[in-house]
mmCIF file of C-alpha atoms and ligand atoms in Angstrom:
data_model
loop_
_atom_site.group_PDB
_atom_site.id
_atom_site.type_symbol
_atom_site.label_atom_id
_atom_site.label_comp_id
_atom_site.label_asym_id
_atom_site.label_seq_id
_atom_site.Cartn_x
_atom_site.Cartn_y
_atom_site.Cartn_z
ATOM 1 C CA UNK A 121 28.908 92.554 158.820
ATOM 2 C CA UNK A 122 27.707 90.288 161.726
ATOM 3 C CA UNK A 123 26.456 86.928 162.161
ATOM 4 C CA UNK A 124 23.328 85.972 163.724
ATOM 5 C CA UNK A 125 24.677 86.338 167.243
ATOM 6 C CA UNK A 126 25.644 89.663 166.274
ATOM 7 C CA UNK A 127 29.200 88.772 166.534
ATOM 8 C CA UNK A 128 31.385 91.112 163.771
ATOM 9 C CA UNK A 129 35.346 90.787 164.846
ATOM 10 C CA UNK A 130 38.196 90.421 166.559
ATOM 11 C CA UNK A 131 38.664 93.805 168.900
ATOM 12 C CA UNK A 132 41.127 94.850 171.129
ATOM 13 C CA UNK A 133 43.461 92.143 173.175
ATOM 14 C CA UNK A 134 44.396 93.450 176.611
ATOM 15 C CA UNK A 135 47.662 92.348 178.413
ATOM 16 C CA UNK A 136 48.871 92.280 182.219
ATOM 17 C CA UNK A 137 52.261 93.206 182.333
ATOM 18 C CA UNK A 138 54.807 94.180 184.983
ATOM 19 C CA UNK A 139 55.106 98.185 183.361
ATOM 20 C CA UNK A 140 52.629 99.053 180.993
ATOM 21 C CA UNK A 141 55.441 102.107 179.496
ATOM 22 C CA UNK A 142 57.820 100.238 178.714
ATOM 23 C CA UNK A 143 55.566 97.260 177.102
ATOM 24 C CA UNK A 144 54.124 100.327 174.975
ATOM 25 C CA UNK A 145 57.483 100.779 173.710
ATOM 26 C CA UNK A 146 58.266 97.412 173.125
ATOM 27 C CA UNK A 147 54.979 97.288 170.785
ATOM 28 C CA UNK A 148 55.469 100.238 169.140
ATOM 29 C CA UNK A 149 59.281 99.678 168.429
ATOM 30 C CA UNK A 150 59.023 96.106 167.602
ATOM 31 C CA UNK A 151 55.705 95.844 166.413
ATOM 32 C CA UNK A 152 55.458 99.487 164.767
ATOM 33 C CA UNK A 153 52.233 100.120 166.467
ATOM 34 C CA UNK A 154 50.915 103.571 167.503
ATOM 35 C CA UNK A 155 50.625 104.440 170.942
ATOM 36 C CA UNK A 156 47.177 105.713 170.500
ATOM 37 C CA UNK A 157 45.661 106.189 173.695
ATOM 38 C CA UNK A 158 46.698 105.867 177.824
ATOM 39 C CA UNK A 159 44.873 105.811 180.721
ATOM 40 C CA UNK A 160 46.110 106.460 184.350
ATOM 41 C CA UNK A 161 46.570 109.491 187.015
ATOM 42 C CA UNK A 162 46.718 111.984 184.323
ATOM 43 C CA UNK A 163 43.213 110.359 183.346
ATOM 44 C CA UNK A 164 41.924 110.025 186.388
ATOM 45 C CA UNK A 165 42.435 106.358 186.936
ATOM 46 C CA UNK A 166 44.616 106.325 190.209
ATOM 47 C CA UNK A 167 45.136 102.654 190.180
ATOM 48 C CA UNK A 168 46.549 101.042 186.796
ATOM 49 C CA UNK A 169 48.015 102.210 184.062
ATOM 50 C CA UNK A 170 47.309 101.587 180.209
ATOM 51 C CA UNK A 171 48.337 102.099 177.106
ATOM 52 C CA UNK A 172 46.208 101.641 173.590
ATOM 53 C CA UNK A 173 47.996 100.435 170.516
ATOM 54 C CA UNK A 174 46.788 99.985 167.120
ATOM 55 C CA UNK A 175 47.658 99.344 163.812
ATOM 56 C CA UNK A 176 45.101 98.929 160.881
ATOM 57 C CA UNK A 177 42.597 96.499 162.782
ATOM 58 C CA UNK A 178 45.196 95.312 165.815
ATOM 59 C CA UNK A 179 44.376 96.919 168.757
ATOM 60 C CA UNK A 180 46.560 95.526 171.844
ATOM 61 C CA UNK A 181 46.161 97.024 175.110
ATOM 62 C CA UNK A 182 48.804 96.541 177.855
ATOM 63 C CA UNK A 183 48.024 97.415 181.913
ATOM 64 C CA UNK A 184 50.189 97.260 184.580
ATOM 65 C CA UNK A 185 49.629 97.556 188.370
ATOM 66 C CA UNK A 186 50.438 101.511 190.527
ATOM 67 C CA UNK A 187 49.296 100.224 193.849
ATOM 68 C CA UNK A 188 50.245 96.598 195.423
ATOM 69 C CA UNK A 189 46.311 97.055 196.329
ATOM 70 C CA UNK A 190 45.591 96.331 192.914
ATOM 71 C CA UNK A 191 44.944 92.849 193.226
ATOM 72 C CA UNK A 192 43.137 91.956 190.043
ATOM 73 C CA UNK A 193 46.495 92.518 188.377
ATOM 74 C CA UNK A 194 49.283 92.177 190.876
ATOM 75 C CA UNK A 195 47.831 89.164 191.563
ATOM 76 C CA UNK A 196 47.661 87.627 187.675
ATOM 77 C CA UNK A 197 51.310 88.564 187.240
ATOM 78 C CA UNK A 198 52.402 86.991 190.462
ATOM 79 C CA UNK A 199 51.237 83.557 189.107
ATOM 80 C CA UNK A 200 50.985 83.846 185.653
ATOM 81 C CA UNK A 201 53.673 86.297 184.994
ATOM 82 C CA UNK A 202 52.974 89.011 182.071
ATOM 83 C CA UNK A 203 49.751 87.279 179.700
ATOM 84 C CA UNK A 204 46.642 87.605 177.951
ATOM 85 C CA UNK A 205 43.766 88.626 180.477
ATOM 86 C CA UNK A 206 41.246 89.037 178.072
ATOM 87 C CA UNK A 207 40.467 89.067 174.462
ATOM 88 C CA UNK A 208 37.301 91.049 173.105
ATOM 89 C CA UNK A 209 34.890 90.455 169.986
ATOM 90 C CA UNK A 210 32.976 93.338 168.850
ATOM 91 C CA UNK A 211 29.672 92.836 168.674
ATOM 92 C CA UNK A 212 26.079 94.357 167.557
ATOM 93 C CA UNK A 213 24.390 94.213 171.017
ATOM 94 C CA UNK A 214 26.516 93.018 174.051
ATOM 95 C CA UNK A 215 23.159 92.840 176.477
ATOM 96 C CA UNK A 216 21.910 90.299 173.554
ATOM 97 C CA UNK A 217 24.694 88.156 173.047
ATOM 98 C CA UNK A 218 25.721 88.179 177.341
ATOM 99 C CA UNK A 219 22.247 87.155 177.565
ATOM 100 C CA UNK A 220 22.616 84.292 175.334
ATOM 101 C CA UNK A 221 25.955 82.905 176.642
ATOM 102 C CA UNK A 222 24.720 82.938 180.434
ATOM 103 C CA UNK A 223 21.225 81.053 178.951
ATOM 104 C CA UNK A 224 23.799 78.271 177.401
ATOM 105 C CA UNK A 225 25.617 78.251 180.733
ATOM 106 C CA UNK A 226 28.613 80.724 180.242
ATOM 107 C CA UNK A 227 29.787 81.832 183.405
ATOM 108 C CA UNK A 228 29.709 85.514 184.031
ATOM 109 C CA UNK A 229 32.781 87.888 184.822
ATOM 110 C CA UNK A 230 30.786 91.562 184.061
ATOM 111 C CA UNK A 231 27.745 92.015 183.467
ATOM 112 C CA UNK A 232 27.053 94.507 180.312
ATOM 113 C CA UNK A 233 28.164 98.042 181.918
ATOM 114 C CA UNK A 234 27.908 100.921 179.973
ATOM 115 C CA UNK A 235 30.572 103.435 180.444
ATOM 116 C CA UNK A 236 29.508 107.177 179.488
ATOM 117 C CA UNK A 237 30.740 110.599 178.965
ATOM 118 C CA UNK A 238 30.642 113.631 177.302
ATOM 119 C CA UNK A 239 31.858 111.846 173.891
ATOM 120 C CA UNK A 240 29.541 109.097 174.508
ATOM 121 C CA UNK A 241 28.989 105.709 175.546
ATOM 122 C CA UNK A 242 30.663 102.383 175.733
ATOM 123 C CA UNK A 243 29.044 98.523 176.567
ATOM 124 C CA UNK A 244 30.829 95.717 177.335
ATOM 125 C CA UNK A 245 30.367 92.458 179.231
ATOM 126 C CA UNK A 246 32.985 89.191 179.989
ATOM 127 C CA UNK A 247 32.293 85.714 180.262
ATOM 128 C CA UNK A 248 35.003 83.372 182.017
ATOM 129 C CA UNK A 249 37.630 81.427 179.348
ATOM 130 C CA UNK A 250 40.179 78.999 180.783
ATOM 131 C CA UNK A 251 41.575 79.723 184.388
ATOM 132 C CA UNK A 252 41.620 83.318 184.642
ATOM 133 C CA UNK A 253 41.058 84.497 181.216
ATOM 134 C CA UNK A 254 37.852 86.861 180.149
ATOM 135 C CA UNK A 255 36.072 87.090 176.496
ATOM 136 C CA UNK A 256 34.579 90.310 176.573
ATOM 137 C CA UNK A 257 31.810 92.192 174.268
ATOM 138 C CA UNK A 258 32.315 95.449 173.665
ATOM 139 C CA UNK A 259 30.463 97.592 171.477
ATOM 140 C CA UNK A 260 31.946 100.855 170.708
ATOM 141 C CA UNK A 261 29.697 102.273 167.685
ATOM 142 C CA UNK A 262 28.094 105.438 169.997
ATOM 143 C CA UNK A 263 31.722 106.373 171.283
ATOM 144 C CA UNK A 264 34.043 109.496 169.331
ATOM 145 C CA UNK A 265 37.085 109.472 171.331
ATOM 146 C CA UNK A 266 40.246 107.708 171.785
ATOM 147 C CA UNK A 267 39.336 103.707 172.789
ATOM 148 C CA UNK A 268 36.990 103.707 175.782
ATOM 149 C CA UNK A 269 35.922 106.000 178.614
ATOM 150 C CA UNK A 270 38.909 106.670 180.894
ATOM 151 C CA UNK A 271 41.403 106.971 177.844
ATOM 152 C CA UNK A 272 42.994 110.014 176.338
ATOM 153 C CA UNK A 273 45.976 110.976 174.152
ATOM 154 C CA UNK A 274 49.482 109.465 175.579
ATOM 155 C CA UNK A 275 51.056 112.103 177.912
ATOM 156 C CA UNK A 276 54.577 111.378 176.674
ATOM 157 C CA UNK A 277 55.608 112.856 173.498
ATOM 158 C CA UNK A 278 57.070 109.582 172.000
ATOM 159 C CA UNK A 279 59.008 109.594 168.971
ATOM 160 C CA UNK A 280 59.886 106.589 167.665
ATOM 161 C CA UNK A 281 60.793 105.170 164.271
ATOM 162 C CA UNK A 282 60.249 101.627 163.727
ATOM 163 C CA UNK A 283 59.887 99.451 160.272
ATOM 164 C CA UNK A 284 56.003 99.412 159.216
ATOM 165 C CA UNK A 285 55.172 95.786 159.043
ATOM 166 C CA UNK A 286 51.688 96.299 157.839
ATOM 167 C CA UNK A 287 49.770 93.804 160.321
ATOM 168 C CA UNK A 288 45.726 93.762 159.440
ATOM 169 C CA UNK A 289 44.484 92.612 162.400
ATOM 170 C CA UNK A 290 43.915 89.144 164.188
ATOM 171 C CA UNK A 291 43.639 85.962 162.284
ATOM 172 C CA UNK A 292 43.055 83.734 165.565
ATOM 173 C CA UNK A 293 43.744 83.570 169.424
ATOM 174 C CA UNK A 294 44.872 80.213 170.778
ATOM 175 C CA UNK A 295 44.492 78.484 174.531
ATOM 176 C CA UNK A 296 46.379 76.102 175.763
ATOM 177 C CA UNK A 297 44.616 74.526 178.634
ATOM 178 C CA UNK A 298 45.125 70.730 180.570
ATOM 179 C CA UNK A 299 44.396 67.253 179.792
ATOM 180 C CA UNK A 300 41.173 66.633 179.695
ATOM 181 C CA UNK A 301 40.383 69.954 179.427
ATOM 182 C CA UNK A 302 40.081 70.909 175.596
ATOM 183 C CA UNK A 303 37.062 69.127 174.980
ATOM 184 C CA UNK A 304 35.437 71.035 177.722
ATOM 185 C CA UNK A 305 36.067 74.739 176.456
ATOM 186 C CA UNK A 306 35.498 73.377 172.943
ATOM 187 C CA UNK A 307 32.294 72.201 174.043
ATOM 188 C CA UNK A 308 31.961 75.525 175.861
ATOM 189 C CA UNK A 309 32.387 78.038 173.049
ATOM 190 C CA UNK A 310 30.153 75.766 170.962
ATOM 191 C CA UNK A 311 27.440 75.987 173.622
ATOM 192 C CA UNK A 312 27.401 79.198 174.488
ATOM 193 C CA UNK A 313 28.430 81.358 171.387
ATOM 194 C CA UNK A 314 27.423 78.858 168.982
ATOM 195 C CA UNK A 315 30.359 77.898 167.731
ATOM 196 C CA UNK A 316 31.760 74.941 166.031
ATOM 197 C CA UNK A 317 33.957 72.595 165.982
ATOM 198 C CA UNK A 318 35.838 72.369 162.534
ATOM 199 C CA UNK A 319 39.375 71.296 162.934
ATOM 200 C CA UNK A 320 39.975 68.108 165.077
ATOM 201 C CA UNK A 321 43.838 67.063 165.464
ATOM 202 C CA UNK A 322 43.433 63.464 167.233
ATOM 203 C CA UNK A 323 45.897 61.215 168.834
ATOM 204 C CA UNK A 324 48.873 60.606 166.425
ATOM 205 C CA UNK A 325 48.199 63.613 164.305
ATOM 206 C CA UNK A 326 50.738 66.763 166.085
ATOM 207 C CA UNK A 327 53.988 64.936 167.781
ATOM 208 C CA UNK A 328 57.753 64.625 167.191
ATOM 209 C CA UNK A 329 59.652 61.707 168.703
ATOM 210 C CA UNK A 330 59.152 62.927 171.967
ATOM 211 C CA UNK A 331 56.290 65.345 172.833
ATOM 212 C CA UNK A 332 52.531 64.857 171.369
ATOM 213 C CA UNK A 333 49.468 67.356 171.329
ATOM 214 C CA UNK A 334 46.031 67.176 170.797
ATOM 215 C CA UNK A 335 44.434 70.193 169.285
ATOM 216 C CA UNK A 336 40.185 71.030 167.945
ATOM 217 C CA UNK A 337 39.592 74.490 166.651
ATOM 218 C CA UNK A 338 36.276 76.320 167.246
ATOM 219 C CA UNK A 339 34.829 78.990 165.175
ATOM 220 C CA UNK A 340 32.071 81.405 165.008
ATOM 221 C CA UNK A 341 28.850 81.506 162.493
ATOM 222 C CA UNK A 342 31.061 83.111 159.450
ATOM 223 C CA UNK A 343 34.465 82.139 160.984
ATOM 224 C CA UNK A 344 35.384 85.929 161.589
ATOM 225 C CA UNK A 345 36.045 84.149 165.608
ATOM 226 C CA UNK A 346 38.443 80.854 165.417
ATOM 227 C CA UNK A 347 39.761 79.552 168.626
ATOM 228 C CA UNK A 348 42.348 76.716 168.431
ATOM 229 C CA UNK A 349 42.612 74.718 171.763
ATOM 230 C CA UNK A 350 45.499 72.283 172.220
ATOM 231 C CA UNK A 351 46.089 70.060 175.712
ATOM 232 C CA UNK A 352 49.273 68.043 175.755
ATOM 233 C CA UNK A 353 49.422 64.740 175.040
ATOM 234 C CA UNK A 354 51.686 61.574 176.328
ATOM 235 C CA UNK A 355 55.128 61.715 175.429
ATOM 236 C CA UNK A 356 58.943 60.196 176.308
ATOM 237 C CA UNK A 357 59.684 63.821 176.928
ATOM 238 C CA UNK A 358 57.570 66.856 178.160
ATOM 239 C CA UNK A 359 55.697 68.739 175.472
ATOM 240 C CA UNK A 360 55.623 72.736 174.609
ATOM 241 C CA UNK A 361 52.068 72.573 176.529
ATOM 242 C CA UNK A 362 53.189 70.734 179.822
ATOM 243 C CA UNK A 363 55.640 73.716 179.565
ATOM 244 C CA UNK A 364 53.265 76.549 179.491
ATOM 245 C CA UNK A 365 50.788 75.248 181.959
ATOM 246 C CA UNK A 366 53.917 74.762 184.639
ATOM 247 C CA UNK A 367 55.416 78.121 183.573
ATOM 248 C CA UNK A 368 51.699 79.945 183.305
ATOM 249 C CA UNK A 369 50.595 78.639 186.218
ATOM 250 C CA UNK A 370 47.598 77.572 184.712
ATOM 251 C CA UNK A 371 45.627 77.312 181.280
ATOM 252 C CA UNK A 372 45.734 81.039 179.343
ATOM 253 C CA UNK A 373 46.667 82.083 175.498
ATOM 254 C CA UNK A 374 49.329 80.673 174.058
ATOM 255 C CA UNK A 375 49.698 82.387 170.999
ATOM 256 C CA UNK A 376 47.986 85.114 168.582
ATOM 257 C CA UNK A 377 48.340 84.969 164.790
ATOM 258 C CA UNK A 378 48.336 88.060 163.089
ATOM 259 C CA UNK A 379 47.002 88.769 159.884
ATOM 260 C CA UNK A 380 49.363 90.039 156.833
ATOM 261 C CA UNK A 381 48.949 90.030 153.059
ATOM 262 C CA UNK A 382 52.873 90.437 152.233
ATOM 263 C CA UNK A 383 54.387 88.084 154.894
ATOM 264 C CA UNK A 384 57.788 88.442 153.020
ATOM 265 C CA UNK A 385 57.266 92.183 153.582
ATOM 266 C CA UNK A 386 56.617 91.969 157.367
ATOM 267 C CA UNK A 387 58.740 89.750 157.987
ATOM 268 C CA UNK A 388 61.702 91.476 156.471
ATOM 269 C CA UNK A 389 60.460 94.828 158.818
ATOM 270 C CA UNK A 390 60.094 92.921 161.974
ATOM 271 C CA UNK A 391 63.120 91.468 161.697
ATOM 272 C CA UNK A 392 64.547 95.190 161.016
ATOM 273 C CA UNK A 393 62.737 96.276 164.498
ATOM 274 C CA UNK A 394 64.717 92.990 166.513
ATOM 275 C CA UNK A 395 62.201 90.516 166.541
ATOM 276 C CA UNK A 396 63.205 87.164 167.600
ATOM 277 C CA UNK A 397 61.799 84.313 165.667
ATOM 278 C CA UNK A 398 61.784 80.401 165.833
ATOM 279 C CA UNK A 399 64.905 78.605 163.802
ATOM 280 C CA UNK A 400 63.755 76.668 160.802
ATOM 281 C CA UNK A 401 66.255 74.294 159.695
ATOM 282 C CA UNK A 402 67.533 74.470 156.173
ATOM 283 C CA UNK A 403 66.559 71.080 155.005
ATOM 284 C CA UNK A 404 62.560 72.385 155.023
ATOM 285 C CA UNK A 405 63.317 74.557 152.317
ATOM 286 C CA UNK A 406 65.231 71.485 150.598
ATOM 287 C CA UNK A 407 61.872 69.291 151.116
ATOM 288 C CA UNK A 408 59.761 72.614 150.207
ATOM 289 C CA UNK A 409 61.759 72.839 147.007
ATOM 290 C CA UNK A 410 61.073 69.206 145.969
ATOM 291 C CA UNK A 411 57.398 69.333 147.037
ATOM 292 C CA UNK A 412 54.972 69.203 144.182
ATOM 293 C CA UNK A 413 52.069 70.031 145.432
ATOM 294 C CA UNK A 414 53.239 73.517 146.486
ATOM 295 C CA UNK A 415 52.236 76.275 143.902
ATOM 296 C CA UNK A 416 53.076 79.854 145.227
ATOM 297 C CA UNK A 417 54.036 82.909 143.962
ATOM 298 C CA UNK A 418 56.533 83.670 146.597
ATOM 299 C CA UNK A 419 60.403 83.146 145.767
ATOM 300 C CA UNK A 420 60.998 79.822 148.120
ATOM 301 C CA UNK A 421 64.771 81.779 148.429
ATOM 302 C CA UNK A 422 62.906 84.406 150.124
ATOM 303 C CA UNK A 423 61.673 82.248 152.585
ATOM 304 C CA UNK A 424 64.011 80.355 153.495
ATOM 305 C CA UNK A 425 65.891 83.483 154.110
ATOM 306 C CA UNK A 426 63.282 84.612 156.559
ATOM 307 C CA UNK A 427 62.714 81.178 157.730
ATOM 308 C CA UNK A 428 58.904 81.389 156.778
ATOM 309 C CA UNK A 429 56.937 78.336 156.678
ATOM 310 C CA UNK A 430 54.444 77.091 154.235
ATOM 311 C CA UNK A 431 51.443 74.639 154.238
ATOM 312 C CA UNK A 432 48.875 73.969 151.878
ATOM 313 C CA UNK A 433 45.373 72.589 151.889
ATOM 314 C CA UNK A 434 42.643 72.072 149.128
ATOM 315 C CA UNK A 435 42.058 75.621 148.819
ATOM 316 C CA UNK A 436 44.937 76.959 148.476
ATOM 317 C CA UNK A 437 48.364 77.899 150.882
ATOM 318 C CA UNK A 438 49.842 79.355 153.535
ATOM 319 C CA UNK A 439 52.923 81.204 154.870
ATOM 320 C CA UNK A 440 53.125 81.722 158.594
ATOM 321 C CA UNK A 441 56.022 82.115 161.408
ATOM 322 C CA UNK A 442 56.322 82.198 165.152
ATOM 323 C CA UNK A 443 58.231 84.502 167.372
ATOM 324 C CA UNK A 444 59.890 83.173 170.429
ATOM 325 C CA UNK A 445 58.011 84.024 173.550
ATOM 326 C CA UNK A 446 58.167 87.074 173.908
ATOM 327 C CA UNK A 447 58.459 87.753 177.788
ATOM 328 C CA UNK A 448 60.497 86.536 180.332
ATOM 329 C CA UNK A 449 58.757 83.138 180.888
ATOM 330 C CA UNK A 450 58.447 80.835 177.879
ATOM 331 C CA UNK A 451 54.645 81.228 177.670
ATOM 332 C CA UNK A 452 52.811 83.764 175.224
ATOM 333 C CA UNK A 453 54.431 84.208 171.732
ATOM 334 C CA UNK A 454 52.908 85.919 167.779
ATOM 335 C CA UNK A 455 52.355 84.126 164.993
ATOM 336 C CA UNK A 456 52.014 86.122 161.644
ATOM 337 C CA UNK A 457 50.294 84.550 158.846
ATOM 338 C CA UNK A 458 49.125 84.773 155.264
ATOM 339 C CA UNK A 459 46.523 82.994 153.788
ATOM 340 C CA UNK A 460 46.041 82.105 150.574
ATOM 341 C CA UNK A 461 42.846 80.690 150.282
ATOM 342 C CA UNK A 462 44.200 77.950 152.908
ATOM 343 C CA UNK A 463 41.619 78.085 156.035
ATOM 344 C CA UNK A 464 44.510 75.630 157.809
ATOM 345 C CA UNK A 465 46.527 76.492 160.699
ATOM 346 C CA UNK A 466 49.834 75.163 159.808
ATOM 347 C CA UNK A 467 49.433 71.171 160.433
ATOM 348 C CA UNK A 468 51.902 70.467 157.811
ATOM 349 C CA UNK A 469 54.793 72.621 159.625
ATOM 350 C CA UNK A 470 53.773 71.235 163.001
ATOM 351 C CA UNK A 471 56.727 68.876 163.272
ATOM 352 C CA UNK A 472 59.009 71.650 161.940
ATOM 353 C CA UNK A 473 58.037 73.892 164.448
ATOM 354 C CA UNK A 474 57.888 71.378 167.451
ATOM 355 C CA UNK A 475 61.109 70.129 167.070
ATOM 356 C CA UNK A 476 62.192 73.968 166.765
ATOM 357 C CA UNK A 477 60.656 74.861 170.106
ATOM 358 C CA UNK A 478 62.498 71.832 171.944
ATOM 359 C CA UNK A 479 66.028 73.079 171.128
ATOM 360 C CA UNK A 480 64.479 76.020 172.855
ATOM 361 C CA UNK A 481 62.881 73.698 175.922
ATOM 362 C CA UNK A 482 66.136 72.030 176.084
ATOM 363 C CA UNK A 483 68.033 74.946 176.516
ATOM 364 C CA UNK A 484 65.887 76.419 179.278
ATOM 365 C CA UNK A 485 66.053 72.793 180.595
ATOM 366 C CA UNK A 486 62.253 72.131 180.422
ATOM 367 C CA UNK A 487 62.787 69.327 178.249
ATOM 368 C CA UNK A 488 62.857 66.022 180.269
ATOM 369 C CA UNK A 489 60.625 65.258 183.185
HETATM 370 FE FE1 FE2 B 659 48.382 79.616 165.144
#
């Protein structure tokens, strides 16, 4: 199914990281994910290396540099340290919808390039998101191997046994970019990819005591595309934006939320496989308890157990959780989520989760100014 842009879904997500082997590992230990495919020497690729994950519809790709000549990524994880570098959206005709971004004023990484060979062909294109970010359009229908051109089976017999957590596939990808900034790559995805605009959190709306955010979500045609963007926003103490943009070196993704339909279940397996998730105090599931308004089937026991969070909106709830970051700077961090009807992202846990991440600022002593 596709909109009229052509757009269809979420595809793969490709990371820069400092070794691409032992990120694989980390994904497919802590993550369950299948190392599916790898590119590199043994490919013919002298310069990078890569490794293909998936699981059900997630597809995460993570590259690292082999020669200091490698600039494109030696040079991202200098500043940025390891991050998103691009996110893809399959599409029905990536010369169509490249075409109709740069006529809206997108601004061009690739051009579409089709990559061949003997098990067919490939198209994709990138536009420019945030500071050094791509979208790309890929379009993989005529292809019967492993991923892309370039990629075959992992060379490394890996066995490893990790909990199944049963992720679907990507719910949304969020940017955190500067002040002043958010309307502009709101305005930008609208433009371009026509988009809209259908969450708006204004001044007042996302803040604790100290630190304040301001946050519009974009989404495609039939919403298969949502974008959160949040900028920071004044505060007596510096907010878990200011943070990433000083830490990032820049704007980038903050965060990806990952689809599940038995959060209690993948929680319980990530957990198994070491994942590191945010606290949740124990008086939210006292205030969860006493809520009225909150009809779901899930024991409330259970989640306050796995310190899940719940919000609710007029069509129905929530359950969602965050993982610290999980590199060595506080920057990029999951989100899993289940939705129950609720097209929300969370508002009602915001101040929950805020004042979460700021015994974690505090700690790494990015708190005050
Ligand atoms: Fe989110």
């Amino acid at each position: 199914m596709s909109d009229s842009l052509g757009i269809r879904a979420y595809d793969y997500v490709e990371f820069y990281v400092g070794s691409a082997k032992m990120v694989a590992y980390w994904y497919a230990k802590a993550l369950g994910m299948t190392i599916t495919g790898y590119s590199g020497p043994e490919t013919g690729v002298r310069d990078r290396m890569s490794y293909y994950l998936v699981q059900n519809d997630l597809k995460i790709v993570v590259s690292s540099a082999l020669q200091p000549d490698s600039y494109e990524i030696t040079s991202f994880l200098t500043q940025h340290g390891d991050g998103v570098k691009r996110w893809s959206i399959e599409v029905d005709d990536v010369d169509q919808i490249f075409q109709h971004a740069m006529s809206r004023g997108a601004v061009a990484v690739r051009k579409p390039n089709r990559l061949e060979n003997e098990h067919g062909h490939v198209t994709e294109a990138a536009i420019r998101l945030f500071d050094d970010t791509e979208l790309v359009f890929i379009n993989r229908d005529d292809y019967q191997h492993i991923f892309k051109p370039g990629y075959g089976g992992p060379v490394q017999d890996i066995q490893l046994s990790a909990e199944d957590p049963q992720l679907l596939g990507i719910d949304h990808i969020v940017g955190n970019v500067r002040e002043n900034e958010m309307d502009q790559w709101a305005a930008y995805f609208n433009r371009t990819l026509d988009f809209e605009t259908f969450v708006d959190f204004k001044k007042g709306d996302i803040g604790t005591q100290y630190s304040a955010l301001l946050s519009k979500v974009v989404r495609s045609e039939l919403s298969t595309i949502k974008n959160p963007i949040n900028e920071p926003y004044e505060g007596a103490k510096k907010s878990q934006i200011e943070e990433y943009l000083e830490q990032y070196h820049g704007s980038g993704v903050q965060h990806i939320a990952i689809q599940t339909t038995d959060i209690v279940h993948t929680v319980t397996a990530l957990r198994k496989n070491g994942m590191e998730f945010l606290l949740v105090p124990d008086t939210y599931y006292e205030n969860l308890r006493n809520r009225e308004d909150i009809q779901i089937k899930e024991n409330i026991d259970d989640l306050q157990r796995l310190k899940i969070l719940c919000d609710t909106d007029a069509d129905g709830y929530l359950l969602q959780l965050f993982t610290k970051p999980i590199g060595d700077r506080p920057t990029f961090f999951f989100e899993f989520i289940q939705r129950e009807g609720c097209k929300g992202f969370g508002k009602g846990n915001f101040q929950a989760l805020f004042e979460a991440i700021e015994l974690d600022q505090e700690l790494r002593g990015n708190l005050d100014y």
